[in-house]
Amino acid sequence: MLSSLATSDPEEGLQALQLIVQRMGDGERTRALRVDFGWDLDELLGRAPSSRELDYLGERRQTYASLVGRDVKTLSRWSDQTLAELRAKLLADQFDGNVIITAGVKSRRTVGVDVIRYEASDDEWRHGTSTAYKNPDDSSLPLVLYGFPRDWRPKSIRFVIAFTDKEDQPKEVWALVADTVLDVGFGHERHPVEMVDGMARCRIENPRRDQLYGVWWGW
C-alpha cells in the first residue's frame, strides 16, 4: 500500500490516500467507503461517534445505514465498488511530472525542506502538491539529499536552496549525485553550482531511479 502511494511514511501515506478519495468526489458511494475507513465520522454521522462505532465496522455501517435510509448490504456493496476503483487508481498512480526541492538555511542550519510535485500536464507549474519537513534539531548537515520512490518516473528534479544570512554565505556549493547512501559521504560526483542573490539552483533532467541527488555546500 505505501509503495503504491509513493512513500514509506505511514502518516504521509494516509494523507495521500485521503486526498485521492477526496478527488473521487463526495457521492454516496465514496461516503460509504469513508464510513468503512472511519474517516470524518463526526461529519457523516452528524455527531461524535461512540467508542463502539470507532472500533467496529459493523456498528459504523449500521448507524450510517439508518441515517441515509439504506440497508447495510447496500452500503457494503457501494463501499466495495469504490474500493475497487480506488485500488485501480493506486496501481496506475505513477508520478511522471516535475519535482522541486526547496530549502532554507539560516545560521548555517537547514530550517526546513519542501518537496513540491507538479503533474506532467501542468505545463505552467501552477498547481503543485507540497510536503513540508521542518528540522526538529538546532543543527544540520550542510546537505539536502533527495531520492524519489522507485515507482516514480519524474521528468526533472530542481533544487532551490536559499541562504538567508547575507553576511555568511557558503564559499562553495555543489550539485551531488550518488549511487548509494554510503556513496554520498565520498562526494566524488559533484558539480559546482553558482550562487545568485543568496540562492543556489540546479536541475536534473530525467533523473535515474537508482541514484540519489542533492546539494552540498561548505564554508
PDB file of C-alpha atoms in Angstrom:
ATOM      1  CA  MET A   1       0.000   0.000   0.000  1.00  0.00           C
ATOM      2  CA  LEU A   2       2.674   2.532   0.969  1.00  0.00           C
ATOM      3  CA  SER A   3       4.671   1.732  -2.155  1.00  0.00           C
ATOM      4  CA  SER A   4       1.649   2.464  -4.349  1.00  0.00           C
ATOM      5  CA  LEU A   5       1.319   5.806  -2.546  1.00  0.00           C
ATOM      6  CA  ALA A   6       4.953   6.634  -3.309  1.00  0.00           C
ATOM      7  CA  THR A   7       6.021   6.933   0.317  1.00  0.00           C
ATOM      8  CA  SER A   8       7.383   4.873   3.193  1.00  0.00           C
ATOM      9  CA  ASP A   9       5.897   7.124   5.878  1.00  0.00           C
ATOM     10  CA  PRO A  10       2.508   5.898   7.239  1.00  0.00           C
ATOM     11  CA  GLU A  11       1.208   9.377   8.096  1.00  0.00           C
ATOM     12  CA  GLU A  12       2.176  10.774   4.716  1.00  0.00           C
ATOM     13  CA  GLY A  13       0.635   7.715   3.055  1.00  0.00           C
ATOM     14  CA  LEU A  14      -2.649   8.259   4.897  1.00  0.00           C
ATOM     15  CA  GLN A  15      -2.757  11.889   3.785  1.00  0.00           C
ATOM     16  CA  ALA A  16      -2.106  10.870   0.184  1.00  0.00           C
ATOM     17  CA  LEU A  17      -4.817   8.186   0.340  1.00  0.00           C
ATOM     18  CA  GLN A  18      -7.344  10.629   1.771  1.00  0.00           C
ATOM     19  CA  LEU A  19      -6.548  13.131  -0.971  1.00  0.00           C
ATOM     20  CA  ILE A  20      -7.138  10.504  -3.680  1.00  0.00           C
ATOM     21  CA  VAL A  21     -10.507   9.563  -2.149  1.00  0.00           C
ATOM     22  CA  GLN A  22     -11.414  13.251  -1.875  1.00  0.00           C
ATOM     23  CA  ARG A  23     -10.715  13.708  -5.578  1.00  0.00           C
ATOM     24  CA  MET A  24     -13.100  10.823  -6.330  1.00  0.00           C
ATOM     25  CA  GLY A  25     -15.958  13.111  -5.296  1.00  0.00           C
ATOM     26  CA  ASP A  26     -18.452  13.348  -2.454  1.00  0.00           C
ATOM     27  CA  GLY A  27     -21.058  10.876  -3.651  1.00  0.00           C
ATOM     28  CA  GLU A  28     -22.977   8.309  -1.643  1.00  0.00           C
ATOM     29  CA  ARG A  29     -20.548   5.543  -2.631  1.00  0.00           C
ATOM     30  CA  THR A  30     -17.427   7.410  -1.524  1.00  0.00           C
ATOM     31  CA  ARG A  31     -19.194   8.323   1.720  1.00  0.00           C
ATOM     32  CA  ALA A  32     -19.841   4.636   2.333  1.00  0.00           C
ATOM     33  CA  LEU A  33     -16.117   3.970   1.907  1.00  0.00           C
ATOM     34  CA  ARG A  34     -15.241   6.823   4.279  1.00  0.00           C
ATOM     35  CA  VAL A  35     -17.548   5.285   6.876  1.00  0.00           C
ATOM     36  CA  ASP A  36     -15.792   1.943   6.456  1.00  0.00           C
ATOM     37  CA  PHE A  37     -12.402   3.629   6.853  1.00  0.00           C
ATOM     38  CA  GLY A  38     -13.650   5.547   9.889  1.00  0.00           C
ATOM     39  CA  TRP A  39     -12.897   8.924   8.308  1.00  0.00           C
ATOM     40  CA  ASP A  40     -14.863  12.120   9.020  1.00  0.00           C
ATOM     41  CA  LEU A  41     -17.345  10.296  11.235  1.00  0.00           C
ATOM     42  CA  ASP A  42     -18.399  13.466  13.039  1.00  0.00           C
ATOM     43  CA  GLU A  43     -19.477  14.897   9.689  1.00  0.00           C
ATOM     44  CA  LEU A  44     -21.041  11.725   8.282  1.00  0.00           C
ATOM     45  CA  LEU A  45     -22.923  10.736  11.437  1.00  0.00           C
ATOM     46  CA  GLY A  46     -23.808  14.290  12.419  1.00  0.00           C
ATOM     47  CA  ARG A  47     -22.295  13.793  15.873  1.00  0.00           C
ATOM     48  CA  ALA A  48     -19.248  12.417  17.636  1.00  0.00           C
ATOM     49  CA  PRO A  49     -19.021   8.629  17.115  1.00  0.00           C
ATOM     50  CA  SER A  50     -19.362   6.269  20.035  1.00  0.00           C
ATOM     51  CA  SER A  51     -16.443   4.108  21.104  1.00  0.00           C
ATOM     52  CA  ARG A  52     -18.085   1.052  19.515  1.00  0.00           C
ATOM     53  CA  GLU A  53     -18.576   2.924  16.245  1.00  0.00           C
ATOM     54  CA  LEU A  54     -14.889   3.848  16.285  1.00  0.00           C
ATOM     55  CA  ASP A  55     -13.821   0.280  16.995  1.00  0.00           C
ATOM     56  CA  TYR A  56     -16.271  -1.821  14.948  1.00  0.00           C
ATOM     57  CA  LEU A  57     -17.062  -1.583  11.240  1.00  0.00           C
ATOM     58  CA  GLY A  58     -20.487  -3.189  11.704  1.00  0.00           C
ATOM     59  CA  GLU A  59     -21.524  -0.546  14.218  1.00  0.00           C
ATOM     60  CA  ARG A  60     -20.496   2.279  11.887  1.00  0.00           C
ATOM     61  CA  ARG A  61     -22.315   0.781   8.945  1.00  0.00           C
ATOM     62  CA  GLN A  62     -25.476   0.116  10.921  1.00  0.00           C
ATOM     63  CA  THR A  63     -25.628   3.677  12.268  1.00  0.00           C
ATOM     64  CA  TYR A  64     -24.923   5.244   8.904  1.00  0.00           C
ATOM     65  CA  ALA A  65     -27.408   2.957   7.127  1.00  0.00           C
ATOM     66  CA  SER A  66     -30.198   4.155   9.412  1.00  0.00           C
ATOM     67  CA  LEU A  67     -29.236   7.784   8.776  1.00  0.00           C
ATOM     68  CA  VAL A  68     -29.315   7.552   4.976  1.00  0.00           C
ATOM     69  CA  GLY A  69     -32.249   5.132   4.744  1.00  0.00           C
ATOM     70  CA  ARG A  70     -30.320   2.269   3.158  1.00  0.00           C
ATOM     71  CA  ASP A  71     -29.679  -1.273   4.280  1.00  0.00           C
ATOM     72  CA  VAL A  72     -26.259  -2.406   5.429  1.00  0.00           C
ATOM     73  CA  LYS A  73     -25.768  -4.725   2.442  1.00  0.00           C
ATOM     74  CA  THR A  74     -26.223  -1.812   0.022  1.00  0.00           C
ATOM     75  CA  LEU A  75     -23.613   0.240   1.880  1.00  0.00           C
ATOM     76  CA  SER A  76     -21.252  -2.721   1.850  1.00  0.00           C
ATOM     77  CA  ARG A  77     -21.701  -3.127  -1.905  1.00  0.00           C
ATOM     78  CA  TRP A  78     -21.132   0.596  -2.512  1.00  0.00           C
ATOM     79  CA  SER A  79     -18.012   0.559  -0.388  1.00  0.00           C
ATOM     80  CA  ASP A  80     -16.617  -2.485  -2.197  1.00  0.00           C
ATOM     81  CA  GLN A  81     -17.214  -0.873  -5.589  1.00  0.00           C
ATOM     82  CA  THR A  82     -15.489   2.336  -4.532  1.00  0.00           C
ATOM     83  CA  LEU A  83     -12.614   0.382  -3.010  1.00  0.00           C
ATOM     84  CA  ALA A  84     -12.098  -1.411  -6.337  1.00  0.00           C
ATOM     85  CA  GLU A  85     -11.952   1.976  -8.103  1.00  0.00           C
ATOM     86  CA  LEU A  86      -9.501   3.233  -5.507  1.00  0.00           C
ATOM     87  CA  ARG A  87      -7.291   0.185  -5.931  1.00  0.00           C
ATOM     88  CA  ALA A  88      -7.170   0.704  -9.703  1.00  0.00           C
ATOM     89  CA  LYS A  89      -6.148   4.326  -9.189  1.00  0.00           C
ATOM     90  CA  LEU A  90      -3.366   3.350  -6.801  1.00  0.00           C
ATOM     91  CA  LEU A  91      -1.946   0.749  -9.153  1.00  0.00           C
ATOM     92  CA  ALA A  92      -1.925   3.258 -12.010  1.00  0.00           C
ATOM     93  CA  ASP A  93      -0.778   6.265  -9.992  1.00  0.00           C
ATOM     94  CA  GLN A  94       2.866   6.559 -11.071  1.00  0.00           C
ATOM     95  CA  PHE A  95       4.111  10.113 -10.815  1.00  0.00           C
ATOM     96  CA  ASP A  96       5.778  11.320 -14.011  1.00  0.00           C
ATOM     97  CA  GLY A  97       5.834  15.092 -13.516  1.00  0.00           C
ATOM     98  CA  ASN A  98       8.371  17.537 -12.101  1.00  0.00           C
ATOM     99  CA  VAL A  99       9.741  17.841  -8.570  1.00  0.00           C
ATOM    100  CA  ILE A 100      11.113  20.947  -6.865  1.00  0.00           C
ATOM    101  CA  ILE A 101      13.086  20.663  -3.618  1.00  0.00           C
ATOM    102  CA  THR A 102      13.317  23.961  -1.732  1.00  0.00           C
ATOM    103  CA  ALA A 103      15.237  24.534   1.498  1.00  0.00           C
ATOM    104  CA  GLY A 104      16.018  27.469   3.745  1.00  0.00           C
ATOM    105  CA  VAL A 105      19.375  27.785   5.527  1.00  0.00           C
ATOM    106  CA  LYS A 106      19.793  30.227   8.411  1.00  0.00           C
ATOM    107  CA  SER A 107      22.740  30.445  10.824  1.00  0.00           C
ATOM    108  CA  ARG A 108      24.290  27.513   8.948  1.00  0.00           C
ATOM    109  CA  ARG A 109      21.283  25.344   9.838  1.00  0.00           C
ATOM    110  CA  THR A 110      18.743  23.948   7.389  1.00  0.00           C
ATOM    111  CA  VAL A 111      15.475  25.226   8.813  1.00  0.00           C
ATOM    112  CA  GLY A 112      13.217  23.069   6.666  1.00  0.00           C
ATOM    113  CA  VAL A 113      12.675  21.446   3.292  1.00  0.00           C
ATOM    114  CA  ASP A 114       9.652  21.479   0.970  1.00  0.00           C
ATOM    115  CA  VAL A 115       9.061  18.821  -1.685  1.00  0.00           C
ATOM    116  CA  ILE A 116       6.709  20.155  -4.361  1.00  0.00           C
ATOM    117  CA  ARG A 117       5.273  17.968  -7.117  1.00  0.00           C
ATOM    118  CA  TYR A 118       3.815  19.232 -10.390  1.00  0.00           C
ATOM    119  CA  GLU A 119       1.906  16.862 -12.638  1.00  0.00           C
ATOM    120  CA  ALA A 120       3.279  16.392 -16.152  1.00  0.00           C
ATOM    121  CA  SER A 121       0.148  18.058 -17.572  1.00  0.00           C
ATOM    122  CA  ASP A 122       0.813  21.213 -15.520  1.00  0.00           C
ATOM    123  CA  ASP A 123       2.987  22.957 -18.110  1.00  0.00           C
ATOM    124  CA  GLU A 124       2.844  26.304 -16.283  1.00  0.00           C
ATOM    125  CA  TRP A 125       3.723  24.845 -12.861  1.00  0.00           C
ATOM    126  CA  ARG A 126       0.685  26.373 -11.156  1.00  0.00           C
ATOM    127  CA  HIS A 127      -0.853  23.599  -9.073  1.00  0.00           C
ATOM    128  CA  GLY A 128       1.858  21.886  -7.084  1.00  0.00           C
ATOM    129  CA  THR A 129       1.351  19.471  -4.199  1.00  0.00           C
ATOM    130  CA  SER A 130       3.706  20.392  -1.362  1.00  0.00           C
ATOM    131  CA  THR A 131       5.022  18.323   1.537  1.00  0.00           C
ATOM    132  CA  ALA A 132       6.930  20.284   4.191  1.00  0.00           C
ATOM    133  CA  TYR A 133       9.594  18.908   6.528  1.00  0.00           C
ATOM    134  CA  LYS A 134      10.701  21.063   9.465  1.00  0.00           C
ATOM    135  CA  ASN A 135      14.075  20.498  11.079  1.00  0.00           C
ATOM    136  CA  PRO A 136      13.453  19.475  14.711  1.00  0.00           C
ATOM    137  CA  ASP A 137      17.102  19.909  15.699  1.00  0.00           C
ATOM    138  CA  ASP A 138      19.209  23.013  16.296  1.00  0.00           C
ATOM    139  CA  SER A 139      21.849  21.881  13.792  1.00  0.00           C
ATOM    140  CA  SER A 140      22.078  20.107  10.447  1.00  0.00           C
ATOM    141  CA  LEU A 141      24.489  18.732   7.881  1.00  0.00           C
ATOM    142  CA  PRO A 142      25.448  21.113   5.039  1.00  0.00           C
ATOM    143  CA  LEU A 143      23.447  18.993   2.634  1.00  0.00           C
ATOM    144  CA  VAL A 144      19.970  18.491   1.177  1.00  0.00           C
ATOM    145  CA  LEU A 145      19.571  14.984  -0.241  1.00  0.00           C
ATOM    146  CA  TYR A 146      16.645  13.513  -2.162  1.00  0.00           C
ATOM    147  CA  GLY A 147      15.753  10.076  -3.501  1.00  0.00           C
ATOM    148  CA  PHE A 148      12.358   9.530  -5.123  1.00  0.00           C
ATOM    149  CA  PRO A 149      10.197   6.382  -4.821  1.00  0.00           C
ATOM    150  CA  ARG A 150      11.136   3.619  -7.230  1.00  0.00           C
ATOM    151  CA  ASP A 151       7.765   3.608  -8.997  1.00  0.00           C
ATOM    152  CA  TRP A 152       8.053   7.299  -9.954  1.00  0.00           C
ATOM    153  CA  ARG A 153       9.277   8.487 -13.341  1.00  0.00           C
ATOM    154  CA  PRO A 154       9.831  12.242 -12.822  1.00  0.00           C
ATOM    155  CA  LYS A 155      10.814  14.406 -15.769  1.00  0.00           C
ATOM    156  CA  SER A 156      13.065  16.578 -13.668  1.00  0.00           C
ATOM    157  CA  ILE A 157      14.201  17.419 -10.146  1.00  0.00           C
ATOM    158  CA  ARG A 158      15.073  21.002  -9.282  1.00  0.00           C
ATOM    159  CA  PHE A 159      16.804  22.207  -6.141  1.00  0.00           C
ATOM    160  CA  VAL A 160      16.447  25.730  -4.790  1.00  0.00           C
ATOM    161  CA  ILE A 161      18.477  26.423  -1.627  1.00  0.00           C
ATOM    162  CA  ALA A 162      18.091  29.844  -0.001  1.00  0.00           C
ATOM    163  CA  PHE A 163      20.879  31.055   2.316  1.00  0.00           C
ATOM    164  CA  THR A 164      19.224  33.846   4.291  1.00  0.00           C
ATOM    165  CA  ASP A 165      22.269  35.233   6.130  1.00  0.00           C
ATOM    166  CA  LYS A 166      23.660  37.788   3.681  1.00  0.00           C
ATOM    167  CA  GLU A 167      26.883  38.205   5.643  1.00  0.00           C
ATOM    168  CA  ASP A 168      27.533  34.480   5.985  1.00  0.00           C
ATOM    169  CA  GLN A 169      27.237  32.815   2.593  1.00  0.00           C
ATOM    170  CA  PRO A 170      28.891  29.458   1.798  1.00  0.00           C
ATOM    171  CA  LYS A 171      32.136  29.632  -0.135  1.00  0.00           C
ATOM    172  CA  GLU A 172      31.308  26.667  -2.350  1.00  0.00           C
ATOM    173  CA  VAL A 173      28.135  24.847  -3.405  1.00  0.00           C
ATOM    174  CA  TRP A 174      27.922  21.621  -5.414  1.00  0.00           C
ATOM    175  CA  ALA A 175      25.229  19.510  -7.011  1.00  0.00           C
ATOM    176  CA  LEU A 176      25.731  15.954  -5.798  1.00  0.00           C
ATOM    177  CA  VAL A 177      24.939  12.603  -7.424  1.00  0.00           C
ATOM    178  CA  ALA A 178      25.377   9.328  -5.553  1.00  0.00           C
ATOM    179  CA  ASP A 179      24.614   5.676  -6.255  1.00  0.00           C
ATOM    180  CA  THR A 180      24.049   4.769  -2.578  1.00  0.00           C
ATOM    181  CA  VAL A 181      23.687   6.484   0.781  1.00  0.00           C
ATOM    182  CA  LEU A 182      27.241   5.403   1.644  1.00  0.00           C
ATOM    183  CA  ASP A 183      28.433   6.912  -1.618  1.00  0.00           C
ATOM    184  CA  VAL A 184      27.078  10.306  -0.522  1.00  0.00           C
ATOM    185  CA  GLY A 185      29.882  10.683   2.013  1.00  0.00           C
ATOM    186  CA  PHE A 186      32.564  10.417  -0.677  1.00  0.00           C
ATOM    187  CA  GLY A 187      31.057  13.179  -2.782  1.00  0.00           C
ATOM    188  CA  HIS A 188      33.146  12.121  -5.751  1.00  0.00           C
ATOM    189  CA  GLU A 189      30.477  13.010  -8.326  1.00  0.00           C
ATOM    190  CA  ARG A 190      29.722  16.657  -7.725  1.00  0.00           C
ATOM    191  CA  HIS A 191      29.386  19.711  -9.890  1.00  0.00           C
ATOM    192  CA  PRO A 192      29.882  23.379  -8.904  1.00  0.00           C
ATOM    193  CA  VAL A 193      26.724  25.453  -8.519  1.00  0.00           C
ATOM    194  CA  GLU A 194      26.794  29.218  -8.868  1.00  0.00           C
ATOM    195  CA  MET A 195      25.263  31.334  -6.091  1.00  0.00           C
ATOM    196  CA  VAL A 196      22.981  34.170  -7.247  1.00  0.00           C
ATOM    197  CA  ASP A 197      21.491  36.569  -4.688  1.00  0.00           C
ATOM    198  CA  GLY A 198      21.928  34.064  -1.886  1.00  0.00           C
ATOM    199  CA  MET A 199      20.254  31.271  -3.865  1.00  0.00           C
ATOM    200  CA  ALA A 200      21.733  28.058  -5.210  1.00  0.00           C
ATOM    201  CA  ARG A 201      19.795  26.403  -8.016  1.00  0.00           C
ATOM    202  CA  CYS A 202      20.353  23.267 -10.047  1.00  0.00           C
ATOM    203  CA  ARG A 203      18.291  20.953 -12.227  1.00  0.00           C
ATOM    204  CA  ILE A 204      18.456  17.262 -13.084  1.00  0.00           C
ATOM    205  CA  GLU A 205      16.655  16.176 -16.240  1.00  0.00           C
ATOM    206  CA  ASN A 206      15.325  12.610 -16.484  1.00  0.00           C
ATOM    207  CA  PRO A 207      16.757  11.505 -13.108  1.00  0.00           C
ATOM    208  CA  ARG A 208      17.524   7.843 -12.567  1.00  0.00           C
ATOM    209  CA  ARG A 209      15.611   5.711 -10.082  1.00  0.00           C
ATOM    210  CA  ASP A 210      18.787   4.116  -8.733  1.00  0.00           C
ATOM    211  CA  GLN A 211      20.526   7.357  -7.767  1.00  0.00           C
ATOM    212  CA  LEU A 212      20.306   9.994  -5.050  1.00  0.00           C
ATOM    213  CA  TYR A 213      20.541  13.701  -5.800  1.00  0.00           C
ATOM    214  CA  GLY A 214      21.331  16.650  -3.615  1.00  0.00           C
ATOM    215  CA  VAL A 215      23.017  19.964  -2.982  1.00  0.00           C
ATOM    216  CA  TRP A 216      26.083  20.191  -0.736  1.00  0.00           C
ATOM    217  CA  TRP A 217      27.813  23.333   0.494  1.00  0.00           C
ATOM    218  CA  GLY A 218      30.800  24.402   2.568  1.00  0.00           C
ATOM    219  CA  TRP A 219      32.100  27.480   4.440  1.00  0.00           C
TER     220      TRP A 219
END
